[in-house]
CSV table of C-alpha atoms and ligand atoms in Angstrom, one decimal:
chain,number,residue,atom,x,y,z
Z,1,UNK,CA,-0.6,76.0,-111.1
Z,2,UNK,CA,2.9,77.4,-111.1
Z,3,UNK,CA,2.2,80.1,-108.8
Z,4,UNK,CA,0.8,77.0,-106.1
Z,5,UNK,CA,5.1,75.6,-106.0
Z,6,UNK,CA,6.1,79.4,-104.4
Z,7,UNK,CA,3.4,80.0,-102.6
Z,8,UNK,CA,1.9,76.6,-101.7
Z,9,UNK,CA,-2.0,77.5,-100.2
Z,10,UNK,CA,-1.3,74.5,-97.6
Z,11,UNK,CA,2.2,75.0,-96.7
Z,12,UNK,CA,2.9,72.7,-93.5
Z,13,UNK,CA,1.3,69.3,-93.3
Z,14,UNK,CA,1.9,66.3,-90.7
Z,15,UNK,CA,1.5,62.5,-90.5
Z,16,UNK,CA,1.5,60.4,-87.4
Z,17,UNK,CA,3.1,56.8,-87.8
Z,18,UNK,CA,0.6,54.2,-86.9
Z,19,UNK,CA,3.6,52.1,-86.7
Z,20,UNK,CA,7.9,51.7,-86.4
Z,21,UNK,CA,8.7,52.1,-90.0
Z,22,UNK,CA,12.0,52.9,-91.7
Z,23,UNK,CA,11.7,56.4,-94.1
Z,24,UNK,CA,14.4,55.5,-97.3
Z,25,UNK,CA,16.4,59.1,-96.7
Z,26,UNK,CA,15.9,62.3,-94.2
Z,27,UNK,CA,18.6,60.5,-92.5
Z,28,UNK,CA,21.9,61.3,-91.9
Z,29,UNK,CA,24.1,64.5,-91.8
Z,30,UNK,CA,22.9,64.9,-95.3
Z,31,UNK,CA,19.6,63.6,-95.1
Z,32,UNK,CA,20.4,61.0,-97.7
Z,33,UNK,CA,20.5,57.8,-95.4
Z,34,UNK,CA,17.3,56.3,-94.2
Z,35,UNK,CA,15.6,57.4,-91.3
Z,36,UNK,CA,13.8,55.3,-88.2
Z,37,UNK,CA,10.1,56.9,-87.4
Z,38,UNK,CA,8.9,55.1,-84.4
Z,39,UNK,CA,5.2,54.5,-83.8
Z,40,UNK,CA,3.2,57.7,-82.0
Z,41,UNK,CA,6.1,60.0,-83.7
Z,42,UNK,CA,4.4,62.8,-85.8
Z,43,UNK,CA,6.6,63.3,-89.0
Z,44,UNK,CA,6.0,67.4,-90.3
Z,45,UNK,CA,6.4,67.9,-93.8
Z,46,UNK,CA,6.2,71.3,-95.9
Z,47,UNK,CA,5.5,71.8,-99.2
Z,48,UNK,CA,6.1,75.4,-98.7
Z,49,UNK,CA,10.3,74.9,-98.0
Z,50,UNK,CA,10.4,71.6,-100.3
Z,51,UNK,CA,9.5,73.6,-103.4
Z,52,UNK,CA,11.8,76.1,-102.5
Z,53,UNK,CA,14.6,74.0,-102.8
Z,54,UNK,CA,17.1,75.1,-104.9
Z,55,UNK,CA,19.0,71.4,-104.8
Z,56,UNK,CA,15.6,70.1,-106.8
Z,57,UNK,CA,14.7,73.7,-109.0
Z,58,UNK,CA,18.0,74.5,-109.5
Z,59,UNK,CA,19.6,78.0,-108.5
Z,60,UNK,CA,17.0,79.9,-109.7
Z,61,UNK,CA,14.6,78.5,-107.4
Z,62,UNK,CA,13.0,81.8,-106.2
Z,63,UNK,CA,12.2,83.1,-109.4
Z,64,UNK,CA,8.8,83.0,-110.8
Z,65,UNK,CA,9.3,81.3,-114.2
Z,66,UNK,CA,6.8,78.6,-115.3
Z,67,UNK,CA,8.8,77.5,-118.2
Z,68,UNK,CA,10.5,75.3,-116.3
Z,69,UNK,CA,7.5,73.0,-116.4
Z,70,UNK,CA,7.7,72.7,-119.7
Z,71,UNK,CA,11.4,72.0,-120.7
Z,72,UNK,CA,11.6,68.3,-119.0
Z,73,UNK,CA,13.7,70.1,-116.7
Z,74,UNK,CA,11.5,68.7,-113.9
Z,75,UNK,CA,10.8,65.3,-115.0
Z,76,UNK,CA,12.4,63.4,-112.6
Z,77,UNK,CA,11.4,65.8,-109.4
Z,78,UNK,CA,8.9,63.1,-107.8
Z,79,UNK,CA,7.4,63.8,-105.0
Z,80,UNK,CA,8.9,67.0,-104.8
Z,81,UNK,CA,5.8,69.2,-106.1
Z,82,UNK,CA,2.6,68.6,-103.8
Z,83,UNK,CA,0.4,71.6,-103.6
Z,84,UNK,CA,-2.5,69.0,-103.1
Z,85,UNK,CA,-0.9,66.3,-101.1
Z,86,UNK,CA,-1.2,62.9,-102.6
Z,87,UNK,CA,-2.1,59.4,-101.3
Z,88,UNK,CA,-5.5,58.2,-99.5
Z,89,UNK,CA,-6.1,61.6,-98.1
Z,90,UNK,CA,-5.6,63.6,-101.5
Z,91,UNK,CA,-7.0,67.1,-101.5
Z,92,UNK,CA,-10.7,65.8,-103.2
Z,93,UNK,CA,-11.3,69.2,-104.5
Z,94,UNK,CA,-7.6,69.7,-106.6
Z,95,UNK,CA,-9.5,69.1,-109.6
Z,96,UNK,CA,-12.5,71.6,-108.9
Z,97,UNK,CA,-9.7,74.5,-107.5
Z,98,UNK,CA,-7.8,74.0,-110.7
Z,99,UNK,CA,-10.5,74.6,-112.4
Z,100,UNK,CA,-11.5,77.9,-110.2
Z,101,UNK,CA,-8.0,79.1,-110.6
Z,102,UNK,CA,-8.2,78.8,-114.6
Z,103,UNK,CA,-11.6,80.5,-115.0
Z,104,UNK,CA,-11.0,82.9,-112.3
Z,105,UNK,CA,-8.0,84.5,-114.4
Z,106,UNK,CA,-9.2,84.3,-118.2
Z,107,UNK,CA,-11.9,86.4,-116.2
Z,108,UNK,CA,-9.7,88.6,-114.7
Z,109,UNK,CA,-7.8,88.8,-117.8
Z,110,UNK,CA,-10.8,89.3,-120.4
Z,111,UNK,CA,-12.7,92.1,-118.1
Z,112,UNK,CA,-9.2,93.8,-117.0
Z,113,UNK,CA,-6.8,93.6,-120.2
Z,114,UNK,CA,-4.4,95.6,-118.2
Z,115,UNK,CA,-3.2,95.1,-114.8
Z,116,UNK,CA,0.1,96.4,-113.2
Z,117,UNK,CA,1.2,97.4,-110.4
Z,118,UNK,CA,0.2,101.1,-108.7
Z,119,UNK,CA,2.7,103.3,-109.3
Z,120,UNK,CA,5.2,104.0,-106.0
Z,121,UNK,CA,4.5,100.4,-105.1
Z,122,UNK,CA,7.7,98.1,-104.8
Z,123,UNK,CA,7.9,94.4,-105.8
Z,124,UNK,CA,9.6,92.3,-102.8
Z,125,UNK,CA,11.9,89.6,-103.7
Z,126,UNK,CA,10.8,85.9,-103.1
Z,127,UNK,CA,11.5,84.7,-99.4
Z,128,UNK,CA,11.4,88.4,-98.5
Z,129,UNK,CA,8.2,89.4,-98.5
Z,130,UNK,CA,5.9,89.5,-95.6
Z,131,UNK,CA,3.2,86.6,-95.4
Z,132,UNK,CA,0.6,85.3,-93.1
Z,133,UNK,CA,0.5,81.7,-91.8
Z,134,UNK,CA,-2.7,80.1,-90.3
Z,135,UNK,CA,-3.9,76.9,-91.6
Z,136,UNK,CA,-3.3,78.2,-94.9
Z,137,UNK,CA,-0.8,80.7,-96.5
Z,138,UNK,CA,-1.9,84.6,-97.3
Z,139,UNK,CA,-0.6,88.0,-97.5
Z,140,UNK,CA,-1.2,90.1,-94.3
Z,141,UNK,CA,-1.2,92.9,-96.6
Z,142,UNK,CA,-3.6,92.1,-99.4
Z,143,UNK,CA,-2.9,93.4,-103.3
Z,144,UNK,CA,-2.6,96.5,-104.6
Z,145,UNK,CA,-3.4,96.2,-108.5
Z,146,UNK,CA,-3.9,99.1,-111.1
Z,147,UNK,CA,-5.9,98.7,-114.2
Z,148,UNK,CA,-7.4,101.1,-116.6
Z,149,UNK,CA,-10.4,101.5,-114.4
Z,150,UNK,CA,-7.8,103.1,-111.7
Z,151,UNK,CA,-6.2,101.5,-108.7
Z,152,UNK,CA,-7.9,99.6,-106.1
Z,153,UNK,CA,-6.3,97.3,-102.9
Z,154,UNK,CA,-7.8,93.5,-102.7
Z,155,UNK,CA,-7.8,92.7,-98.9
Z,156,UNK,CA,-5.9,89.5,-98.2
N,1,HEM,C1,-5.8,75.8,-104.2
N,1,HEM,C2,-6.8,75.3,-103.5
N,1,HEM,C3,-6.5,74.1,-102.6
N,1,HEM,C4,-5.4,73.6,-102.1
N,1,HEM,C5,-3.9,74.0,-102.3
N,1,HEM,C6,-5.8,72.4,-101.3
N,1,HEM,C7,-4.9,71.6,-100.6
N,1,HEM,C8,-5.3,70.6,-99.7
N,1,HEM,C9,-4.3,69.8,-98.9
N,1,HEM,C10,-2.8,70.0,-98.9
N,1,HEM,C11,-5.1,68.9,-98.2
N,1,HEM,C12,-4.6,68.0,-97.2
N,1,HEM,C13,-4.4,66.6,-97.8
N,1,HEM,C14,-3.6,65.7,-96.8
N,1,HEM,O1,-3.4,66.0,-95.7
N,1,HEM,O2,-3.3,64.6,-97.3
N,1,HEM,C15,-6.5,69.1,-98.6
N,1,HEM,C16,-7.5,68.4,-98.1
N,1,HEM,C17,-8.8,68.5,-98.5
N,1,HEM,N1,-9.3,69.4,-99.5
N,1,HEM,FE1,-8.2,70.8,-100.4
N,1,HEM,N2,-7.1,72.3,-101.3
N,1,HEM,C18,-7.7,73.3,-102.1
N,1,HEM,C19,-9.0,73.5,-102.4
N,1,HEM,C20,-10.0,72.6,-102.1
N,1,HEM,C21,-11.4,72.8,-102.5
N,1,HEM,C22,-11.9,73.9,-103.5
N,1,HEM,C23,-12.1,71.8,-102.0
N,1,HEM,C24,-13.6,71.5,-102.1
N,1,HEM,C25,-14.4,71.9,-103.0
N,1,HEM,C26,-11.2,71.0,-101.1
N,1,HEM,C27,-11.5,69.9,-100.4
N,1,HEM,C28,-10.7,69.2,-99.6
N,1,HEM,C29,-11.1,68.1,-98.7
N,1,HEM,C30,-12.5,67.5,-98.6
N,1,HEM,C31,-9.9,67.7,-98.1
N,1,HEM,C32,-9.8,66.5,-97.0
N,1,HEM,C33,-9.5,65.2,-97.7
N,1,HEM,C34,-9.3,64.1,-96.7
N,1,HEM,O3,-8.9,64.3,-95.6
N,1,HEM,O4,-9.6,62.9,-97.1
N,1,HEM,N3,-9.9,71.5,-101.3
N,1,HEM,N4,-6.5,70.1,-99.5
C-alpha cells in the first residue's frame, strides 16, 4: 500500500472536459486560484509527481517510511493519495490487487525469511533511480534480491 504513493503502478492519468467548468485551484502563479478548463481541453494529472510532493508529505517526502500513515500526520491530505483513481471510473480491481499484494508478501516473507540485497549492489536514492514508463510504471532493470537459497535477478 505504502510502497503504491512512491512508486504509483499508474503514474499519469487524463480527463477530457465534456464541458466549460471552473477547477477550485491549479490556477494562478501559485496554483492556488481557480482555474478555467474549457470544453474539448484534456486536463493530465499524475499521481506519480502529486505523491511526491513534499508541500503535502512534508520534507521527507522521498523517504520510504510508512509510519507516516499511521500518526494522523496525513489526515487532512484528500485527494492527494490516488494509486487507484477514484470516482465513476475507479480502478474495479483495487480491492482484489490489495489483496494480491498482501498475500503475495506474507508468501514471500514465510518461504524466504531473509531477503537483502546481493552484496556489491548499491541502493539508489528516490527520484534517482532509473525507471521505465509505458502505460504503467517498472524498473527497466528488474531486482536483484539475495536470500539464503543464494542470489537470483527478477526481470522487471
Ligand atoms: C496495483 C495494481 C493496480 C493499480 C495501481 C490499478 C490502477 C488503476 C487505475 C489508476 C485505473 C484508471 C482509473 C481511472 O482512470 O479513473 C484503473 C482502471 C481499471 N482497473 Fe486497475 N489497477 C490495478 C490492478 C487491477 C486489477 C488486478 C484489476 C482486475 C482484476 C484491475 C481492473 C481495472 C479495470 C477494469 C479498470 C477500468 C475501470 C473503468 O474504466 O471503469 N485493476 N486501475
Amino acid at each position: 500500500m505504502k510502497a503504491l504513493r512512491l512508486y504509483a503502478p499508474v503514474p499519469l492519468n487524463n480527463r477530457e472536459a465534456v464541458r466549460t467548468t471552473i477547477l477550485p485551484t491549479g490556477g494562478g502563479p501559485d496554483g492556488s486560484s481557480p482555474m478555467l478548463v474549457r470544453k474539448g481541453e484534456l486536463v493530465v494529472f499524475s499521481q506519480y509527481v502529486n505523491s511526491r510532493m513534499k508541500s503535502i508529505y512534508g520534507p521527507d517526502a522521498d523517504d520510504f517510511r510508512p509510519e507516516r500513515w499511521e500518526t494522523g500526520e496525513l489526515a487532512d491530505i484528500g485527494w492527494a493519495y490516488f494509486p487507484f483513481n477514484g470516482g465513476p471510473r475507479q480502478c474495479l480491481g483495487e480491492d482484489f490487487a490489495l489483496m494480491e499484494v498482501y498475500y503475495t508478501t506474507v508468501r514471500l516473507l514465510q518461504t524466504f525469511p531473509v531477503i537483502r540485497l546481493p552484496d556489491g549492489e548499491g541502493v539508489e536514492p528516490v527520484g534517482m533511480e532509473r525507471q521505465r514508463l509505458t502505460l504503467v510504471l517498472s524498473s527497466p532493470d528488474g531486482c536483484s534480491v539475495s536470500t539464503a537459497q543464494g542470489d537470483t535477478h527478477i526481470p522487471q
